[in-house]
XYZ file of C-alpha atoms in Angstrom:
716
model
C 0.000 0.000 0.000
C 1.405 3.320 -1.027
C 2.313 5.682 1.742
C 0.863 9.148 1.663
C 3.172 12.009 2.590
C 1.372 14.856 4.270
C 2.935 18.304 4.784
C 2.200 20.824 7.424
C 2.623 24.600 6.933
C 6.133 25.758 7.712
C 6.681 29.205 9.248
C 8.796 31.447 6.981
C 10.934 32.513 9.947
C 11.995 28.939 10.532
C 12.993 28.587 6.879
C 15.076 31.706 7.001
C 16.815 30.425 10.125
C 17.636 27.180 8.360
C 14.961 25.046 9.854
C 11.771 23.502 8.592
C 9.263 21.390 10.445
C 8.808 17.778 9.420
C 5.409 16.160 9.467
C 4.569 13.930 12.380
C 5.205 10.242 12.103
C 1.517 9.567 12.240
C 1.028 11.428 8.976
C 3.403 9.220 6.987
C 2.117 6.014 5.503
C 4.849 3.826 4.084
C 4.888 2.659 0.497
C 7.276 -0.147 -0.366
C 7.859 1.446 -3.818
C 9.011 4.742 -2.439
C 12.816 4.854 -2.605
C 13.273 7.469 0.066
C 11.852 7.099 3.559
C 11.543 10.185 5.663
C 11.584 10.363 9.455
C 11.482 13.211 11.869
C 14.929 14.305 13.021
C 14.443 16.102 16.311
C 17.914 17.586 16.283
C 17.682 19.362 12.963
C 13.898 19.617 12.436
C 14.541 19.006 8.777
C 13.577 16.394 6.298
C 16.381 13.900 6.082
C 16.866 10.784 4.071
C 17.300 7.695 6.209
C 18.760 5.486 3.551
C 20.995 7.679 1.470
C 24.174 9.073 2.946
C 24.509 12.782 2.103
C 28.261 12.481 1.981
C 28.116 9.724 -0.592
C 25.551 10.605 -3.237
C 26.667 7.674 -5.388
C 25.835 5.070 -2.735
C 22.593 3.945 -4.354
C 23.091 5.227 -7.924
C 23.180 1.672 -9.230
C 19.766 1.106 -7.725
C 18.000 4.137 -9.224
C 20.165 4.697 -12.361
C 20.090 1.316 -14.118
C 23.118 0.479 -16.244
C 25.341 3.076 -14.603
C 26.802 0.768 -11.983
C 28.684 2.155 -9.045
C 30.915 4.856 -10.577
C 34.211 5.777 -9.057
C 34.439 9.092 -7.346
C 36.427 11.672 -9.368
C 37.992 14.760 -8.063
C 36.198 17.635 -9.875
C 38.265 19.670 -12.270
C 37.125 23.001 -13.765
C 39.140 22.415 -16.922
C 37.684 18.938 -17.359
C 34.263 20.483 -17.983
C 35.602 22.790 -20.735
C 35.512 19.966 -23.248
C 32.178 21.332 -24.455
C 32.955 23.075 -27.760
C 31.415 26.087 -29.469
C 31.298 24.758 -33.011
C 27.571 25.266 -33.445
C 27.616 28.785 -32.026
C 30.615 29.824 -34.107
C 28.943 28.423 -37.206
C 25.819 30.436 -36.390
C 27.865 33.610 -35.987
C 29.538 32.966 -39.326
C 26.201 32.315 -41.046
C 24.696 35.467 -39.543
C 27.581 37.673 -40.600
C 27.690 36.054 -44.048
C 23.990 36.788 -44.554
C 24.474 40.378 -43.469
C 27.461 40.745 -45.787
C 25.375 39.352 -48.635
C 22.624 41.847 -47.840
C 25.119 44.694 -47.748
C 26.548 43.713 -51.136
C 23.068 43.377 -52.643
C 21.951 46.742 -51.319
C 25.097 48.531 -52.477
C 24.931 46.990 -55.932
C 21.228 47.483 -56.581
C 20.806 50.842 -54.872
C 19.441 53.301 -57.470
C 19.419 50.568 -60.118
C 16.244 50.116 -62.212
C 13.947 47.238 -61.357
C 14.720 45.717 -64.726
C 18.273 45.022 -63.527
C 16.934 42.375 -61.103
C 16.581 39.050 -62.958
C 16.162 36.550 -60.126
C 12.883 34.638 -59.837
C 12.194 35.971 -56.349
C 12.046 39.692 -55.684
C 14.806 41.603 -53.944
C 12.568 42.096 -50.920
C 11.984 38.345 -50.674
C 15.693 37.592 -50.845
C 16.446 40.326 -48.308
C 13.778 39.000 -45.950
C 15.112 35.444 -46.242
C 18.698 36.471 -45.603
C 17.650 38.747 -42.757
C 15.589 36.042 -41.045
C 18.432 33.542 -41.407
C 20.904 36.047 -39.980
C 18.664 36.875 -37.047
C 17.826 33.262 -36.185
C 21.458 32.180 -36.340
C 22.602 35.097 -34.247
C 19.931 34.557 -31.592
C 20.985 30.920 -31.223
C 24.580 31.957 -30.583
C 23.531 34.799 -28.284
C 21.228 32.493 -26.321
C 24.098 30.081 -25.663
C 26.329 33.004 -24.695
C 23.747 34.291 -22.211
C 23.452 30.776 -20.793
C 27.216 30.609 -20.335
C 27.146 34.059 -18.804
C 24.837 32.647 -16.152
C 27.556 30.345 -14.837
C 30.161 33.098 -15.130
C 27.907 35.411 -13.117
C 27.797 32.980 -10.178
C 31.434 31.955 -10.537
C 32.903 35.370 -9.903
C 30.975 36.441 -6.799
C 28.000 35.382 -4.701
C 24.834 36.529 -6.412
C 21.133 36.303 -5.582
C 19.703 32.904 -6.436
C 16.944 34.754 -8.251
C 19.453 35.757 -10.954
C 19.746 32.103 -11.987
C 16.102 32.185 -12.987
C 16.546 35.587 -14.648
C 19.395 34.316 -16.849
C 17.460 31.203 -17.731
C 14.454 33.238 -18.903
C 16.704 35.555 -20.927
C 17.868 32.619 -23.057
C 14.270 32.032 -24.154
C 13.276 35.348 -25.663
C 12.751 39.110 -25.460
C 10.615 39.172 -22.301
C 13.244 37.353 -20.289
C 15.895 39.597 -21.819
C 13.998 42.672 -20.667
C 13.953 41.231 -17.151
C 17.689 40.501 -17.341
C 18.400 43.990 -18.621
C 16.394 45.489 -15.783
C 17.950 43.239 -13.128
C 21.618 43.422 -14.067
C 21.643 46.900 -15.569
C 25.266 47.310 -16.709
C 26.951 44.927 -14.244
C 27.570 42.093 -16.703
C 28.200 41.741 -20.425
C 25.142 39.535 -20.606
C 23.128 42.739 -20.920
C 24.575 43.054 -24.447
C 23.087 39.708 -25.328
C 19.791 40.742 -23.799
C 19.888 43.987 -25.750
C 20.535 42.085 -28.995
C 17.603 39.779 -28.277
C 15.275 42.697 -27.614
C 16.328 44.751 -30.628
C 16.072 41.739 -32.918
C 12.305 41.902 -32.513
C 12.299 45.093 -34.611
C 14.869 43.924 -37.149
C 12.323 42.288 -39.465
C 10.099 45.350 -40.017
C 13.168 47.542 -40.325
C 14.623 45.191 -42.913
C 11.363 45.275 -44.859
C 11.601 49.066 -44.936
C 15.119 49.061 -46.370
C 14.161 48.370 -49.987
C 11.961 51.102 -51.439
C 11.044 52.093 -54.954
C 11.183 55.500 -56.570
C 10.394 56.662 -60.065
C 12.975 58.622 -62.021
C 13.416 59.833 -65.548
C 16.185 57.799 -67.137
C 17.985 58.208 -70.420
C 16.787 55.625 -72.889
C 18.106 54.515 -76.246
C 15.363 53.836 -78.760
C 15.647 52.004 -82.006
C 15.881 54.006 -85.193
C 18.378 55.664 -87.447
C 20.394 58.417 -85.857
C 20.759 60.082 -89.254
C 17.052 60.058 -90.053
C 15.773 63.486 -88.934
C 12.137 62.417 -89.186
C 12.537 59.279 -87.088
C 10.452 59.434 -83.946
C 13.098 57.385 -82.208
C 15.061 60.613 -81.849
C 14.085 63.470 -79.617
C 14.855 66.969 -80.830
C 13.835 70.601 -80.551
C 13.904 73.090 -83.399
C 16.803 75.506 -83.648
C 18.159 77.738 -86.400
C 21.628 78.867 -87.297
C 20.215 80.874 -90.217
C 16.968 82.784 -90.659
C 16.372 82.223 -94.348
C 12.993 83.872 -94.806
C 11.856 83.835 -98.430
C 14.262 82.514 -100.992
C 13.773 85.565 -103.164
C 11.789 88.789 -103.466
C 9.344 87.358 -106.037
C 10.506 89.496 -108.931
C 7.211 89.681 -110.810
C 7.101 93.374 -111.730
C 9.715 96.013 -112.266
C 10.056 99.757 -112.451
C 13.071 101.826 -113.417
C 14.816 104.465 -111.391
C 17.542 106.811 -112.562
C 20.093 107.415 -109.836
C 23.672 108.683 -110.064
C 23.538 108.296 -113.817
C 22.616 104.612 -113.538
C 19.338 102.881 -114.182
C 18.114 100.621 -111.394
C 15.205 98.236 -111.347
C 12.777 98.211 -108.423
C 10.922 95.010 -107.609
C 7.789 94.504 -105.512
C 8.302 92.060 -102.637
C 6.310 89.007 -101.634
C 5.187 89.019 -98.002
C 6.516 86.348 -95.690
C 3.262 85.245 -94.093
C 5.080 83.043 -91.602
C 6.800 86.078 -90.119
C 3.747 88.333 -90.220
C 1.499 85.687 -88.657
C 4.094 85.142 -85.935
C 4.009 88.873 -85.185
C 0.220 88.874 -84.933
C 0.314 85.709 -82.862
C 2.657 87.335 -80.381
C 0.216 90.174 -79.791
C -2.503 87.722 -78.765
C -3.424 87.634 -75.108
C -3.640 83.847 -75.392
C 0.083 83.705 -75.909
C 0.637 83.519 -72.162
C -1.248 80.241 -72.098
C 0.848 78.847 -74.944
C -2.213 78.426 -77.192
C -1.136 80.363 -80.249
C 1.662 78.224 -81.611
C 4.580 80.209 -80.201
C 6.156 77.001 -78.900
C 8.962 75.774 -81.152
C 8.568 72.458 -82.864
C 9.902 69.492 -80.913
C 9.711 65.730 -80.835
C 9.855 63.592 -77.715
C 8.758 59.962 -78.118
C 8.274 59.330 -74.409
C 6.897 62.740 -73.449
C 9.938 63.485 -71.281
C 13.168 64.785 -72.782
C 15.971 67.137 -71.918
C 18.627 68.896 -73.926
C 22.035 70.392 -73.331
C 22.375 74.152 -73.601
C 22.219 75.083 -77.275
C 22.064 78.263 -79.358
C 19.707 79.548 -82.021
C 19.262 82.744 -83.989
C 16.078 84.634 -83.299
C 14.421 87.908 -82.402
C 14.696 89.693 -79.064
C 12.907 92.699 -77.627
C 13.602 95.621 -75.369
C 11.431 98.464 -74.091
C 12.283 101.792 -72.502
C 10.203 104.406 -70.717
C 10.877 107.789 -72.346
C 8.129 109.767 -70.590
C 10.706 112.258 -69.374
C 11.148 113.371 -72.991
C 7.525 114.487 -73.351
C 7.099 118.232 -73.946
C 3.863 120.205 -73.506
C 2.650 123.120 -75.613
C -0.622 125.074 -75.500
C -2.031 125.801 -78.972
C -4.455 128.693 -79.412
C -6.885 128.726 -82.309
C -5.183 125.864 -84.076
C -6.142 122.654 -85.800
C -5.562 119.452 -83.818
C -5.081 116.061 -85.392
C -8.013 114.558 -83.559
C -10.409 112.892 -85.919
C -13.604 114.885 -86.430
C -17.023 113.547 -87.206
C -17.783 113.154 -90.864
C -20.292 115.986 -90.894
C -17.768 118.461 -89.576
C -15.659 120.596 -91.878
C -12.102 119.996 -90.728
C -10.855 123.054 -92.642
C -12.919 125.318 -90.429
C -12.107 123.537 -87.149
C -9.928 125.954 -85.240
C -9.747 125.697 -81.460
C -7.522 125.786 -78.419
C -5.848 122.502 -77.360
C -2.818 120.975 -75.646
C -0.041 119.413 -77.689
C 2.335 116.779 -76.268
C 5.439 115.939 -78.254
C 8.524 113.773 -78.288
C 10.954 113.515 -81.208
C 9.103 112.170 -84.281
C 5.803 111.767 -82.404
C 3.108 113.887 -80.835
C -0.423 113.709 -79.527
C -2.861 116.598 -79.280
C -6.420 116.598 -78.097
C -9.495 118.703 -78.166
C -13.180 118.266 -77.941
C -13.098 116.362 -74.676
C -16.417 117.895 -73.818
C -17.357 118.785 -77.401
C -19.575 116.561 -79.519
C -17.979 117.778 -82.704
C -14.918 115.558 -82.526
C -13.055 112.665 -81.005
C -10.140 112.574 -78.627
C -6.938 110.681 -79.498
C -5.560 108.540 -76.717
C -2.575 106.858 -78.364
C -0.271 107.553 -81.269
C 2.646 105.505 -82.499
C 5.540 105.817 -84.895
C 7.703 103.187 -86.568
C 11.475 103.484 -86.913
C 13.581 101.120 -89.005
C 16.956 102.676 -88.276
C 18.533 103.011 -84.823
C 19.369 106.669 -85.391
C 15.657 107.466 -85.725
C 14.808 106.156 -82.250
C 14.940 107.885 -78.894
C 16.391 105.101 -76.730
C 18.049 102.599 -79.110
C 20.420 104.630 -81.228
C 23.284 102.241 -80.439
C 21.339 99.055 -81.245
C 23.127 97.932 -84.415
C 21.050 94.740 -84.893
C 17.686 96.506 -84.676
C 14.923 95.328 -87.010
C 12.207 97.787 -86.036
C 11.206 100.040 -83.168
C 7.781 101.416 -82.267
C 7.332 104.500 -80.145
C 4.030 104.908 -78.274
C 2.545 108.062 -76.792
C -0.492 107.252 -74.695
C -2.765 109.687 -72.914
C -4.146 108.792 -69.534
C -7.944 108.252 -69.577
C -9.642 110.892 -67.437
C -13.321 110.103 -68.047
C -13.981 113.109 -70.278
C -12.653 115.759 -67.934
C -10.884 118.463 -69.953
C -9.227 120.015 -66.926
C -7.830 116.691 -65.721
C -6.680 115.769 -69.189
C -4.796 119.003 -69.510
C -2.970 118.417 -66.249
C -2.075 114.773 -66.964
C 1.046 113.992 -68.952
C 0.833 111.057 -71.386
C 3.105 108.045 -71.042
C 5.793 107.514 -73.670
C 7.236 104.053 -74.333
C 9.611 102.839 -77.011
C 10.049 99.142 -77.828
C 12.470 97.575 -80.277
C 12.751 94.199 -81.980
C 16.313 93.216 -82.832
C 18.285 90.277 -84.167
C 19.996 88.153 -81.547
C 21.374 84.733 -80.679
C 19.836 82.971 -77.693
C 21.152 80.109 -75.591
C 18.419 77.794 -74.313
C 17.987 74.922 -71.909
C 14.963 72.889 -73.028
C 12.990 70.276 -71.131
C 9.934 68.309 -72.151
C 7.861 67.132 -69.208
C 4.735 65.073 -69.758
C 4.572 66.299 -73.334
C 4.960 70.018 -72.566
C 8.043 71.942 -73.613
C 9.575 74.489 -71.269
C 12.608 76.547 -72.214
C 14.930 78.548 -70.030
C 16.783 81.437 -71.618
C 20.382 81.083 -70.475
C 22.130 83.889 -72.363
C 21.561 86.377 -75.195
C 24.029 88.020 -77.592
C 23.475 90.712 -80.242
C 26.867 91.283 -81.836
C 27.090 91.997 -85.543
C 29.943 90.521 -87.532
C 31.795 93.399 -89.264
C 31.502 93.575 -93.066
C 28.358 91.458 -93.037
C 25.228 92.635 -94.886
C 27.340 94.391 -97.500
C 26.468 94.729 -101.179
C 26.809 91.538 -103.118
C 28.775 91.271 -106.339
C 25.804 89.598 -107.944
C 22.925 91.999 -108.634
C 19.729 91.628 -110.664
C 19.851 92.393 -114.347
C 20.167 96.119 -114.965
C 21.655 96.928 -111.563
C 25.279 97.922 -111.374
C 26.983 99.333 -108.295
C 29.605 101.886 -109.290
C 29.887 103.868 -106.066
C 30.580 101.673 -103.036
C 29.987 104.535 -100.604
C 26.480 104.942 -101.958
C 25.557 101.451 -100.786
C 24.883 102.724 -97.275
C 23.044 105.899 -98.267
C 19.405 106.428 -97.339
C 18.245 105.667 -100.832
C 19.342 102.056 -100.423
C 18.036 101.594 -96.899
C 14.544 100.187 -96.515
C 11.766 101.075 -96.548
C 12.212 104.341 -98.396
C 11.908 102.806 -101.847
C 11.121 99.456 -103.348
C 14.698 99.604 -104.446
C 17.027 97.011 -102.978
C 20.437 95.870 -103.941
C 21.466 92.339 -103.141
C 23.376 92.014 -99.898
C 25.217 89.275 -98.077
C 23.705 87.670 -94.988
C 23.523 89.672 -91.807
C 25.790 87.738 -89.424
C 25.911 87.611 -85.640
C 28.670 86.135 -83.509
C 28.759 84.492 -80.098
C 31.614 84.554 -77.574
C 34.288 81.879 -77.796
C 36.771 80.494 -75.322
C 40.554 80.517 -75.567
C 40.428 77.794 -78.215
C 37.950 79.818 -80.269
C 35.187 77.361 -79.474
C 31.682 78.622 -78.740
C 30.507 78.651 -75.163
C 27.357 76.705 -76.086
C 26.749 74.581 -79.155
C 28.901 74.033 -82.238
C 28.267 77.318 -84.087
C 30.215 80.546 -83.695
C 28.293 82.649 -86.233
C 24.625 82.885 -87.152
C 23.083 84.413 -90.247
C 19.934 86.279 -91.300
C 19.175 86.626 -94.983
C 18.426 89.912 -96.691
C 15.048 88.526 -97.715
C 14.091 87.908 -94.068
C 15.029 91.449 -93.037
C 13.464 93.226 -96.006
C 10.158 91.367 -95.954
C 9.702 91.901 -92.218
C 10.484 95.605 -92.372
C 8.183 95.999 -95.339
C 5.446 94.220 -93.378
C 5.925 96.574 -90.447
C 5.836 99.613 -92.736
C 2.559 98.520 -94.261
C 0.852 98.351 -90.869
C 1.294 102.041 -90.200
C -0.989 104.320 -92.163
C 1.378 107.002 -93.372
C 2.755 108.178 -96.693
C 6.469 107.597 -96.895
C 8.864 108.823 -99.490
C 12.585 108.787 -99.985
C 14.325 110.373 -97.042
C 11.174 110.380 -94.891
C 12.112 108.858 -91.548
C 8.829 109.427 -89.709
C 5.961 106.975 -89.657
C 3.057 108.106 -87.509
C -0.310 106.482 -86.797
C -3.260 107.453 -84.639
C -4.546 104.684 -82.451
C -7.816 105.512 -80.853
C -10.468 108.226 -80.995
C -12.855 108.364 -78.098
C -16.115 110.335 -78.339
C -18.966 111.039 -76.027
C -20.595 107.709 -76.900
C -17.419 105.850 -76.007
C -17.239 104.213 -79.407
C -13.584 103.496 -80.292
C -12.153 103.094 -83.738
C -8.646 102.414 -84.976
C -6.814 103.974 -87.867
C -4.811 100.750 -88.297
C -5.858 97.315 -86.959
C -2.443 96.540 -85.504
C -3.046 99.181 -82.839
C -5.846 97.219 -81.170
C -3.775 94.766 -79.086
C -1.561 97.579 -77.810
C -4.547 99.338 -76.260
C -5.850 96.547 -74.079
C -9.283 96.053 -72.623
C -11.269 98.998 -71.281
C -8.330 101.156 -72.385
C -6.199 100.060 -69.462
C -2.452 100.469 -70.081
C -0.795 97.418 -71.622
C 2.494 96.089 -70.306
C 4.537 96.785 -73.412
C 7.564 94.883 -72.140
C 5.550 91.678 -71.855
C 3.772 92.328 -75.139
C 6.991 92.696 -77.132
C 8.593 89.767 -75.316
C 5.715 87.602 -76.556
C 6.107 88.985 -80.078
C 9.836 88.246 -80.055
C 9.268 84.722 -78.715
C 6.636 84.020 -81.352
C 8.852 85.280 -84.166
C 11.805 83.290 -82.848
C 9.723 80.124 -82.761
C 8.713 80.766 -86.361
C 12.358 81.136 -87.351
C 13.298 77.913 -85.576
C 10.309 75.978 -86.911
C 11.030 77.041 -90.474
C 14.627 75.922 -90.103
C 13.564 72.585 -88.606
C 11.099 72.030 -91.432
C 13.830 72.694 -93.960
C 16.116 70.350 -92.040
C 13.686 67.484 -92.639
C 14.771 67.522 -96.277
C 18.263 68.966 -96.024
C 19.532 67.232 -92.892
C 19.285 67.418 -89.099
C 21.588 70.429 -88.597
C 18.677 72.635 -87.446
C 17.277 70.034 -85.071
C 18.889 70.063 -81.676
C 19.025 66.443 -80.432
C 17.555 65.891 -76.996
C 18.038 63.132 -74.508
C 14.943 60.949 -74.392
C 13.826 60.188 -70.855
C 11.512 57.487 -69.621
C 9.876 57.146 -66.224
C 11.533 54.109 -64.665
C 11.152 52.576 -61.211
C 14.412 52.247 -59.286
C 15.476 50.497 -56.143
C 16.212 52.933 -53.359
C 17.942 51.628 -50.259
C 16.975 53.401 -47.049
C 20.293 52.969 -45.290
C 19.140 54.259 -41.878
C 16.699 51.348 -41.660
C 19.417 48.838 -42.505
C 21.595 50.210 -39.720
C 19.473 48.501 -37.048
C 19.623 44.897 -38.399
C 23.289 45.296 -39.301
C 24.184 46.827 -35.953
C 22.255 44.112 -34.117
C 24.115 41.371 -35.977
C 27.501 42.964 -35.320
C 26.739 43.525 -31.641
C 25.496 39.952 -31.266
C 28.588 38.577 -32.988
C 30.843 40.684 -30.774
C 29.114 39.445 -27.621
C 29.087 35.797 -28.688
C 32.752 35.803 -29.723
C 33.729 37.522 -26.496
C 31.901 34.867 -24.498
C 33.595 32.066 -26.452
C 36.989 33.640 -25.879
C 36.354 34.085 -22.175
C 35.062 30.538 -21.763
C 38.215 29.151 -23.345
C 40.393 30.426 -20.504
C 41.682 27.815 -18.025
C 40.185 29.681 -15.105
C 36.471 30.003 -15.089
C 33.279 27.993 -14.918
C 32.670 24.921 -17.047
C 31.188 25.365 -20.517
C 27.611 24.388 -19.740
C 25.936 27.221 -21.657
C 22.158 26.917 -21.307
C 22.112 23.176 -20.670
C 19.128 22.164 -18.537
C 20.913 18.951 -17.540
C 23.750 21.004 -16.099
C 21.231 23.088 -14.189
C 19.684 19.940 -12.725
C 22.919 18.166 -11.832
C 24.880 21.196 -10.659
C 22.107 23.188 -9.078
C 21.892 24.536 -5.563
C 23.194 22.607 -2.611
C 20.884 20.218 -0.744
C 20.439 22.393 2.304
C 19.360 25.442 0.289
C 17.166 23.244 -1.887
C 15.496 21.762 1.176
C 14.747 25.246 2.466
C 12.960 26.210 -0.752
C 11.379 23.103 -2.210
C 8.358 22.974 0.066
C 7.403 26.635 -0.453
C 4.944 28.073 -2.972
C 6.568 29.486 -6.112
C 5.918 33.127 -5.197
C 7.478 32.587 -1.779
C 10.431 30.807 -3.380
C 11.043 33.831 -5.608
C 10.845 36.173 -2.655
C 13.331 34.109 -0.663
C 15.580 33.537 -3.702
C 16.045 37.287 -4.051
C 17.640 37.328 -0.576
C 19.560 34.068 -0.837
C 23.079 34.415 -2.259
C 24.866 31.471 -3.876
C 28.167 30.928 -5.632
C 29.414 28.255 -8.018
C 31.934 26.197 -6.054
C 33.388 22.728 -5.651
C 31.421 21.110 -2.838
C 32.929 17.869 -1.549
C 33.966 16.772 -5.004
C 30.910 18.101 -6.852
C 30.473 21.494 -8.536
C 27.301 23.172 -7.365
C 25.760 26.459 -6.363
C 26.400 26.756 -2.660
C 24.981 29.298 -0.297
C 27.431 32.069 0.468
C 27.341 35.410 2.183
C 26.735 38.411 -0.059
C 29.883 40.148 -1.245
C 30.719 43.374 0.492
């Protein structure tokens, strides 16, 4: 019949004093199968074993450990227990570091590379996750063994609370135990490094997943197609021009004769260049700001995203100046103004007092502000085709045309206010120039940045040509530059060479931007444009007449405007508010320049790609982007874990020190606390055991031939 062992409550004070109460003999029923029989020892009040001799724990080992026999007693040796090797842990450290090195190489190589550069079946993220998990698992195995070995080292050096044995053991199992170890030991043992590695490793996976990102970038692409085929869509380009050709000739369809200097010259009517004139009109449109009137130069970009190096092109530029300070005022008594009168009025009999405002070559005078018999002029303009005829651009040698505006300030029909208000005078010029551009096409829209502008005439360019039309012979070279030969005074033109412009060069006489050092404008382009400008201003012009004047607007009591020439309308603006002339002429110049470039690019389609600036074709491509700060945590964790594990292996290999038991549970069972301390704790509830273990100090020592944790007084 089995004996039943009954326990009675033991006072905690007796346990702390080293004593426990044994149950009474009446409470013990013997069982023949129970190997240990307990009896009450009155002298010690502790549970003792009657059969087994404490001093000879091997006495009955053959009875309860079959097959072992009666082993001989060995004198314990610390070095004997160091036969345990670290092969597995060292292999894990090597695997972990190898995986991290592989990750580092992958990230360095594929950082900023396009996704198309990855050809493996599994994605880069999958490979990174696999390597990262392998590295973490291997490192945690080595760190766990190192923490387990640190447990024995902790109790070998000095007496420590028995509770720490449980703390170390929990730390080898995961992050929660490591947190407890970190909190308990603080910085008193290197095992806190292992605990820190275990805790941080929890976050290594999400951090590793965040390392590989993707970003879209515009990359240069090479498309199929002939590089010499200017019409191939495989090439990106933007129109440019190194020569403004204009019309190929003056359309010599009619002729008249002129006697001059004893020679007979033939005058030819000119054909209008509608491309240039339409570009001028287009530039005056208010829709130009929105890019809706065709002022954008022709370009081709197969992918919708292209960029170009800085390049140069001939074109037209503009400049405006405020010359209001030059306005002079004069009071006219009983005179005839140039305001337009109503049709029923007799202009010959219209004599009145009025105010006259003048600048060189232009004036404005008004009357009838409160009189129904006439209209009031609000703007006049004059055209100049020579720099010397202008007020502000007399040194502009590449000038094509200049328009001077004199605009009165609207005063709502008040004669007194009008008299006291000076008009605004503005002069704007269009001139030949060479521009340097930086072009970019983004999502199919071209944007250009003006980098630099030059307007330098090449000396001896635009001189009389040796080849003249039939009947024209130049005998006096000095007469070539006289007024009679300068447009637009006659329909009499002698053939001239191209007007050339130069750009700066470096020390090797190479242009700063692009391959060209000189740019050309044909005589036909200049003559047809100036003739077009002359025709827009309603004024009779003869030889030697340098003044071209036009009224813009007459404003009567009914507020009905009319224009003496249609070209004046866009310069007035809506509701007669002042127009920003600088912006207006900048749009005109840009529109004309685009026309010049487009015409050259169109001609290049047949003659060759010289007037098509090649652009770099870009395509939106996804790239790998490595977020290195996120990789720092997994990499740092692996390095810290390897450092801690290798340090533990090195320390365990020393002759002096505890045996290499690592986190072996068998070692914990066979080399645990001494019997007396165990007897004091084994009958207590677990919570009470923990409380007492925190105050019980033990140290790893040789106890009568066996290595165990023996109770010892606390150090210090």
